[in-house]
């Protein structure tokens, strides 16, 4: 299976960026509600370390998301909550043009790629939900080891910890950007049920959620069993459900636009002029709308008007709209609009079942068991099967040749066609009457973690231990409808049979039997004639004959054995030295099995899908230590406390070899109220199964063709000259050339490599945490994060390959051999192999602050008539900010700057306030994203519309305890129905869809009961 697509916006990046700014998220040193007295700090193991310590005190920048915040925002999965933290970019697959991960959710810290954010559950790895595949997709590197966050039950989450960069020595590979650790509820006692209903203000996008949580102790409280059940149903949306915010428009070059001083101007509404759902005939196999205004390739009626088929198969006047120099899209007219064919939100259903249990075998030994099962059903619509010159390089996708004697033509139609003087014509069509390229995705995920933990003493020193085995399996069953190429070609080749009835030509005159066959194959013997003139022509028999259903299965498995030890072997002058050490053996395996139909290349387009399978294992040892240097007991001036932290891990990967990762850091407090912290980290990411073993696979791509008139000038001195040389060698003129790949995807190939090496990152952070004793419950943390990623595993984009070919004095070079142009100069094929290539540079600052106070303790409260010290409820506040200083990609000696593009805004802010008084609670959250451009590296005159302004959105929730056991809550997301910035989707494409709210104002009604 593959996907052929048209688009209206200019492609600026292959990354997807999701909504950034969070509600209710707080940094690691989270302020709690004021209490009557301070409780002693409990030792906990925090994310990024295996050493227990007092409080959530981390070396690296850290944030937390509480279960309360997730509840108040009405999130259906924890991924949506993480994607609202300012430091996260997004990988939400709304608006994507591929559906192999439909209904799944991944996260992307610092927009470095979801494969570079390590996701853990209770400090342990979780099997990847990213399906291995060779199906045709839209470029970029294939799957890493990403965890599908839709498999984690929201009702079982206690909180989520996010730690930047420093997790590699403790957890191993993949924590390039950082680590997300989802902490589940333990020792739960009681029962809780919850029902949620969500709906947009337009009455669509409905969601239904049912949750149940039950837990009990047993054996005199030595054991506990907790069971969680969760059901979620989410209705889907297409772009057509949001016509005001998602008009189908584009920017294209034209003579009128050039007169205004721009390279491209707004085309609205945008239509594909040469296509319609009913069919557009032409005299040639080219585009019927070429040669405006006379349209010499089009079929004209006696009045000189271009004609096309209507829904009933009759030729009627057809308006090509206002043409431009782009060739594909026109403004208005009767051409094809694509809003109905683009998925905004996939419909999905999820069922989750989890258990967490433990039993204290002795006071010092505890056995535990965690189990997880999730089932996902999701679907994603896609664009239809096209018959067009735009896709003529793909078998069966070009304009269809017909005889004017086709029996499905009316006499009137035949007369119009005969008047052209030709006996044949070509038909371009969006074959909506034959379905679309959508998929159904069914995923089952299993996980079981048995283990034993406890403590023992050596020479009077307590040693904690934890040994576990982690097995996970994710199986994705994907199916969809496509067209059988041989059947389709036979079905459209129709002649008049006995009595004038239509029949297949192969029925009237059967071809010779294929070698080794004793009878005709089904493509001949079962042929049913297909009428594709209009929208209502295909018979049920013909549709059944040409349509085919494909199936494929992708399986990921993970086996992980861990042994972790920690304790304090001795004390020094400033206190106990803490040490942790451990061993881990992990095996990752994956496979992809397409059915015989896909493997044999029987679908329209003629591409094949090959099986993928492979595995690797990793043997790892680590050592971590903290050494106190200064202690408060010394009473030194400006030397309240200091601590050295260090960790190292040796990783022996069966393919990538041996590597050492490490973190060294220091925490220093001149006084009790402030702590300075910093670290240096060296980390790696190992190649994934698909990156290692992917055979030749098909990908679809658009490109900013350097030889297109919109991109040929003003970049390098060599570009225009080299394009002229290339076209001269083809024997065609560059004058008047319009590149189809700018607006219509082209099929190419990619492949994996077992020679890939680890990605390597050198990172550092520096910052401080401020908790003034004179303002109780106030915490402020500010950190700078710097990441230099070397040799990322990637495939060059088609645009990068084209630029590398033409933007150099050494033309032609090796990059020119990676793509093919036909005699007209159009891109028809390309190859984008996976490589360790280039670098990515990131730096930025993140701020987190929390504060809580009893209203009765607010200073000078008597000035508004309230009595100090009385109970007027509690107020809590949180504020998060992120400043992007640098986000660059370096490939082939060229640096691409992303900072300031849509999806990479310089500033992202969010803040929340919660007021609670007895049974009543109200919560308000605001998020802001700064202005952004389509592409900061383009000249301002390159396009008429260039950027968008800042963006605010507000959310609120109100809850009330109806009884001691029943709570009702209503959440209003996007309180003022703030639409996305105008033209954001046009300028940012999928980046805009993931950055701004296109769902609109939505309501979540929640009822919760505890027993």
mmCIF file with all atom_site columns, C-alpha atoms in Angstrom, residues 260-374:
data_model
loop_
_atom_site.group_PDB
_atom_site.id
_atom_site.type_symbol
_atom_site.label_atom_id
_atom_site.label_alt_id
_atom_site.label_comp_id
_atom_site.label_asym_id
_atom_site.label_entity_id
_atom_site.label_seq_id
_atom_site.pdbx_PDB_ins_code
_atom_site.Cartn_x
_atom_site.Cartn_y
_atom_site.Cartn_z
_atom_site.occupancy
_atom_site.B_iso_or_equiv
_atom_site.pdbx_formal_charge
_atom_site.auth_seq_id
_atom_site.auth_comp_id
_atom_site.auth_asym_id
_atom_site.auth_atom_id
_atom_site.pdbx_PDB_model_num
ATOM 1   C CA . UNK A 1 260 ? 2.864   42.806  -6.447  1.00 0.00 ? 260 UNK A CA 1
ATOM 2   C CA . UNK A 1 261 ? 6.459   41.942  -5.639  1.00 0.00 ? 261 UNK A CA 1
ATOM 3   C CA . UNK A 1 262 ? 5.878   38.467  -4.208  1.00 0.00 ? 262 UNK A CA 1
ATOM 4   C CA . UNK A 1 263 ? 7.018   35.043  -5.307  1.00 0.00 ? 263 UNK A CA 1
ATOM 5   C CA . UNK A 1 264 ? 3.726   33.411  -4.316  1.00 0.00 ? 264 UNK A CA 1
ATOM 6   C CA . UNK A 1 265 ? 0.307   34.780  -3.367  1.00 0.00 ? 265 UNK A CA 1
ATOM 7   C CA . UNK A 1 266 ? -2.785  33.489  -1.646  1.00 0.00 ? 266 UNK A CA 1
ATOM 8   C CA . UNK A 1 267 ? -5.043  31.180  -3.645  1.00 0.00 ? 267 UNK A CA 1
ATOM 9   C CA . UNK A 1 268 ? -8.396  30.800  -1.910  1.00 0.00 ? 268 UNK A CA 1
ATOM 10  C CA . UNK A 1 269 ? -10.350 28.630  -2.129  1.00 0.00 ? 269 UNK A CA 1
ATOM 11  C CA . UNK A 1 270 ? -7.765  26.289  -3.612  1.00 0.00 ? 270 UNK A CA 1
ATOM 12  C CA . UNK A 1 271 ? -8.949  23.601  -5.998  1.00 0.00 ? 271 UNK A CA 1
ATOM 13  C CA . UNK A 1 272 ? -7.055  20.992  -7.983  1.00 0.00 ? 272 UNK A CA 1
ATOM 14  C CA . UNK A 1 273 ? -8.085  22.353  -11.371 1.00 0.00 ? 273 UNK A CA 1
ATOM 15  C CA . UNK A 1 274 ? -7.352  19.238  -13.444 1.00 0.00 ? 274 UNK A CA 1
ATOM 16  C CA . UNK A 1 275 ? -9.291  16.866  -11.190 1.00 0.00 ? 275 UNK A CA 1
ATOM 17  C CA . UNK A 1 276 ? -12.825 16.310  -9.991  1.00 0.00 ? 276 UNK A CA 1
ATOM 18  C CA . UNK A 1 277 ? -14.725 13.511  -8.314  1.00 0.00 ? 277 UNK A CA 1
ATOM 19  C CA . UNK A 1 278 ? -16.677 13.039  -11.565 1.00 0.00 ? 278 UNK A CA 1
ATOM 20  C CA . UNK A 1 279 ? -13.796 13.093  -14.048 1.00 0.00 ? 279 UNK A CA 1
ATOM 21  C CA . UNK A 1 280 ? -12.144 15.690  -16.299 1.00 0.00 ? 280 UNK A CA 1
ATOM 22  C CA . UNK A 1 281 ? -11.453 14.571  -19.894 1.00 0.00 ? 281 UNK A CA 1
ATOM 23  C CA . UNK A 1 282 ? -8.518  15.840  -21.947 1.00 0.00 ? 282 UNK A CA 1
ATOM 24  C CA . UNK A 1 283 ? -6.989  15.346  -25.371 1.00 0.00 ? 283 UNK A CA 1
ATOM 25  C CA . UNK A 1 284 ? -3.569  14.435  -23.966 1.00 0.00 ? 284 UNK A CA 1
ATOM 26  C CA . UNK A 1 285 ? -2.176  12.597  -20.960 1.00 0.00 ? 285 UNK A CA 1
ATOM 27  C CA . UNK A 1 286 ? -1.217  15.930  -19.425 1.00 0.00 ? 286 UNK A CA 1
ATOM 28  C CA . UNK A 1 287 ? -3.151  18.377  -17.268 1.00 0.00 ? 287 UNK A CA 1
ATOM 29  C CA . UNK A 1 288 ? -6.416  19.588  -18.780 1.00 0.00 ? 288 UNK A CA 1
ATOM 30  C CA . UNK A 1 289 ? -5.938  23.036  -17.230 1.00 0.00 ? 289 UNK A CA 1
ATOM 31  C CA . UNK A 1 290 ? -2.593  23.691  -18.898 1.00 0.00 ? 290 UNK A CA 1
ATOM 32  C CA . UNK A 1 291 ? -2.321  26.503  -21.416 1.00 0.00 ? 291 UNK A CA 1
ATOM 33  C CA . UNK A 1 292 ? -4.685  28.980  -19.759 1.00 0.00 ? 292 UNK A CA 1
ATOM 34  C CA . UNK A 1 293 ? -6.825  30.679  -20.948 1.00 0.00 ? 293 UNK A CA 1
ATOM 35  C CA . UNK A 1 294 ? -7.412  28.610  -24.121 1.00 0.00 ? 294 UNK A CA 1
ATOM 36  C CA . UNK A 1 295 ? -6.828  25.227  -22.439 1.00 0.00 ? 295 UNK A CA 1
ATOM 37  C CA . UNK A 1 296 ? -5.754  23.403  -25.627 1.00 0.00 ? 296 UNK A CA 1
ATOM 38  C CA . UNK A 1 297 ? -5.596  20.027  -23.860 1.00 0.00 ? 297 UNK A CA 1
ATOM 39  C CA . UNK A 1 298 ? -9.155  20.259  -22.544 1.00 0.00 ? 298 UNK A CA 1
ATOM 40  C CA . UNK A 1 299 ? -12.276 18.986  -24.283 1.00 0.00 ? 299 UNK A CA 1
ATOM 41  C CA . UNK A 1 300 ? -14.566 21.842  -25.386 1.00 0.00 ? 300 UNK A CA 1
ATOM 42  C CA . UNK A 1 301 ? -18.231 21.873  -26.311 1.00 0.00 ? 301 UNK A CA 1
ATOM 43  C CA . UNK A 1 302 ? -19.743 23.618  -29.350 1.00 0.00 ? 302 UNK A CA 1
ATOM 44  C CA . UNK A 1 303 ? -19.827 26.902  -27.393 1.00 0.00 ? 303 UNK A CA 1
ATOM 45  C CA . UNK A 1 304 ? -16.070 26.671  -26.796 1.00 0.00 ? 304 UNK A CA 1
ATOM 46  C CA . UNK A 1 305 ? -16.436 25.916  -23.087 1.00 0.00 ? 305 UNK A CA 1
ATOM 47  C CA . UNK A 1 306 ? -14.227 23.325  -21.358 1.00 0.00 ? 306 UNK A CA 1
ATOM 48  C CA . UNK A 1 307 ? -16.313 20.360  -20.249 1.00 0.00 ? 307 UNK A CA 1
ATOM 49  C CA . UNK A 1 308 ? -16.135 17.643  -17.594 1.00 0.00 ? 308 UNK A CA 1
ATOM 50  C CA . UNK A 1 309 ? -18.444 14.921  -16.391 1.00 0.00 ? 309 UNK A CA 1
ATOM 51  C CA . UNK A 1 310 ? -21.140 15.648  -13.820 1.00 0.00 ? 310 UNK A CA 1
ATOM 52  C CA . UNK A 1 311 ? -22.223 13.176  -11.136 1.00 0.00 ? 311 UNK A CA 1
ATOM 53  C CA . UNK A 1 312 ? -24.524 11.399  -13.597 1.00 0.00 ? 312 UNK A CA 1
ATOM 54  C CA . UNK A 1 313 ? -21.845 10.946  -16.253 1.00 0.00 ? 313 UNK A CA 1
ATOM 55  C CA . UNK A 1 314 ? -22.873 13.746  -18.606 1.00 0.00 ? 314 UNK A CA 1
ATOM 56  C CA . UNK A 1 315 ? -20.392 16.231  -20.073 1.00 0.00 ? 315 UNK A CA 1
ATOM 57  C CA . UNK A 1 316 ? -21.234 19.732  -18.842 1.00 0.00 ? 316 UNK A CA 1
ATOM 58  C CA . UNK A 1 317 ? -19.380 23.082  -18.837 1.00 0.00 ? 317 UNK A CA 1
ATOM 59  C CA . UNK A 1 318 ? -16.472 23.074  -16.366 1.00 0.00 ? 318 UNK A CA 1
ATOM 60  C CA . UNK A 1 319 ? -14.802 26.059  -14.731 1.00 0.00 ? 319 UNK A CA 1
ATOM 61  C CA . UNK A 1 320 ? -11.066 25.582  -14.204 1.00 0.00 ? 320 UNK A CA 1
ATOM 62  C CA . UNK A 1 321 ? -10.957 28.566  -11.848 1.00 0.00 ? 321 UNK A CA 1
ATOM 63  C CA . UNK A 1 322 ? -8.363  31.335  -11.821 1.00 0.00 ? 322 UNK A CA 1
ATOM 64  C CA . UNK A 1 323 ? -5.072  29.819  -12.966 1.00 0.00 ? 323 UNK A CA 1
ATOM 65  C CA . UNK A 1 324 ? -1.609  30.648  -11.665 1.00 0.00 ? 324 UNK A CA 1
ATOM 66  C CA . UNK A 1 325 ? 1.945   29.624  -12.398 1.00 0.00 ? 325 UNK A CA 1
ATOM 67  C CA . UNK A 1 326 ? 1.846   26.702  -9.981  1.00 0.00 ? 326 UNK A CA 1
ATOM 68  C CA . UNK A 1 327 ? -0.021  24.500  -12.424 1.00 0.00 ? 327 UNK A CA 1
ATOM 69  C CA . UNK A 1 328 ? -1.721  22.251  -9.846  1.00 0.00 ? 328 UNK A CA 1
ATOM 70  C CA . UNK A 1 329 ? -3.989  24.539  -7.855  1.00 0.00 ? 329 UNK A CA 1
ATOM 71  C CA . UNK A 1 330 ? -6.422  27.200  -9.012  1.00 0.00 ? 330 UNK A CA 1
ATOM 72  C CA . UNK A 1 331 ? -8.529  29.725  -7.159  1.00 0.00 ? 331 UNK A CA 1
ATOM 73  C CA . UNK A 1 332 ? -12.164 28.628  -7.092  1.00 0.00 ? 332 UNK A CA 1
ATOM 74  C CA . UNK A 1 333 ? -13.792 26.879  -10.005 1.00 0.00 ? 333 UNK A CA 1
ATOM 75  C CA . UNK A 1 334 ? -15.147 23.358  -10.205 1.00 0.00 ? 334 UNK A CA 1
ATOM 76  C CA . UNK A 1 335 ? -11.907 21.492  -9.498  1.00 0.00 ? 335 UNK A CA 1
ATOM 77  C CA . UNK A 1 336 ? -11.361 19.102  -6.606  1.00 0.00 ? 336 UNK A CA 1
ATOM 78  C CA . UNK A 1 337 ? -11.412 20.376  -3.015  1.00 0.00 ? 337 UNK A CA 1
ATOM 79  C CA . UNK A 1 338 ? -9.642  18.217  -0.449  1.00 0.00 ? 338 UNK A CA 1
ATOM 80  C CA . UNK A 1 339 ? -11.067 19.310  2.911   1.00 0.00 ? 339 UNK A CA 1
ATOM 81  C CA . UNK A 1 340 ? -13.231 16.210  3.248   1.00 0.00 ? 340 UNK A CA 1
ATOM 82  C CA . UNK A 1 341 ? -10.261 13.945  2.636   1.00 0.00 ? 341 UNK A CA 1
ATOM 83  C CA . UNK A 1 342 ? -7.899  15.253  5.342   1.00 0.00 ? 342 UNK A CA 1
ATOM 84  C CA . UNK A 1 343 ? -8.253  13.744  8.820   1.00 0.00 ? 343 UNK A CA 1
ATOM 85  C CA . UNK A 1 344 ? -8.090  16.221  11.677  1.00 0.00 ? 344 UNK A CA 1
ATOM 86  C CA . UNK A 1 345 ? -8.738  13.783  14.513  1.00 0.00 ? 345 UNK A CA 1
ATOM 87  C CA . UNK A 1 346 ? -8.903  9.996   14.025  1.00 0.00 ? 346 UNK A CA 1
ATOM 88  C CA . UNK A 1 347 ? -11.862 8.162   15.571  1.00 0.00 ? 347 UNK A CA 1
ATOM 89  C CA . UNK A 1 348 ? -10.683 5.616   18.129  1.00 0.00 ? 348 UNK A CA 1
ATOM 90  C CA . UNK A 1 349 ? -11.759 3.248   20.886  1.00 0.00 ? 349 UNK A CA 1
ATOM 91  C CA . UNK A 1 350 ? -9.490  2.056   23.705  1.00 0.00 ? 350 UNK A CA 1
ATOM 92  C CA . UNK A 1 351 ? -9.889  -0.572  26.429  1.00 0.00 ? 351 UNK A CA 1
ATOM 93  C CA . UNK A 1 352 ? -7.265  -0.784  29.191  1.00 0.00 ? 352 UNK A CA 1
ATOM 94  C CA . UNK A 1 353 ? -6.910  -3.309  32.018  1.00 0.00 ? 353 UNK A CA 1
ATOM 95  C CA . UNK A 1 354 ? -4.103  -3.049  34.588  1.00 0.00 ? 354 UNK A CA 1
ATOM 96  C CA . UNK A 1 355 ? -3.175  -4.651  37.883  1.00 0.00 ? 355 UNK A CA 1
ATOM 97  C CA . UNK A 1 356 ? -0.548  -3.720  40.468  1.00 0.00 ? 356 UNK A CA 1
ATOM 98  C CA . UNK A 1 357 ? 0.062   -6.042  43.408  1.00 0.00 ? 357 UNK A CA 1
ATOM 99  C CA . UNK A 1 358 ? 2.640   -6.809  46.042  1.00 0.00 ? 358 UNK A CA 1
ATOM 100 C CA . UNK A 1 359 ? 3.148   -9.077  49.022  1.00 0.00 ? 359 UNK A CA 1
ATOM 101 C CA . UNK A 1 360 ? 5.609   -8.672  51.903  1.00 0.00 ? 360 UNK A CA 1
ATOM 102 C CA . UNK A 1 361 ? 7.190   -12.105 52.172  1.00 0.00 ? 361 UNK A CA 1
ATOM 103 C CA . UNK A 1 362 ? 9.211   -10.898 55.178  1.00 0.00 ? 362 UNK A CA 1
ATOM 104 C CA . UNK A 1 363 ? 9.683   -7.425  56.671  1.00 0.00 ? 363 UNK A CA 1
ATOM 105 C CA . UNK A 1 364 ? 12.688  -7.106  54.349  1.00 0.00 ? 364 UNK A CA 1
ATOM 106 C CA . UNK A 1 365 ? 11.539  -8.850  51.169  1.00 0.00 ? 365 UNK A CA 1
ATOM 107 C CA . UNK A 1 366 ? 8.569   -7.878  48.979  1.00 0.00 ? 366 UNK A CA 1
ATOM 108 C CA . UNK A 1 367 ? 7.380   -9.634  45.844  1.00 0.00 ? 367 UNK A CA 1
ATOM 109 C CA . UNK A 1 368 ? 5.454   -7.593  43.294  1.00 0.00 ? 368 UNK A CA 1
ATOM 110 C CA . UNK A 1 369 ? 3.642   -8.082  40.010  1.00 0.00 ? 369 UNK A CA 1
ATOM 111 C CA . UNK A 1 370 ? 2.433   -5.563  37.443  1.00 0.00 ? 370 UNK A CA 1
ATOM 112 C CA . UNK A 1 371 ? 0.283   -6.510  34.446  1.00 0.00 ? 371 UNK A CA 1
ATOM 113 C CA . UNK A 1 372 ? -1.067  -4.376  31.621  1.00 0.00 ? 372 UNK A CA 1
ATOM 114 C CA . UNK A 1 373 ? -3.312  -4.996  28.647  1.00 0.00 ? 373 UNK A CA 1
ATOM 115 C CA . UNK A 1 374 ? -4.600  -2.441  26.184  1.00 0.00 ? 374 UNK A CA 1
#
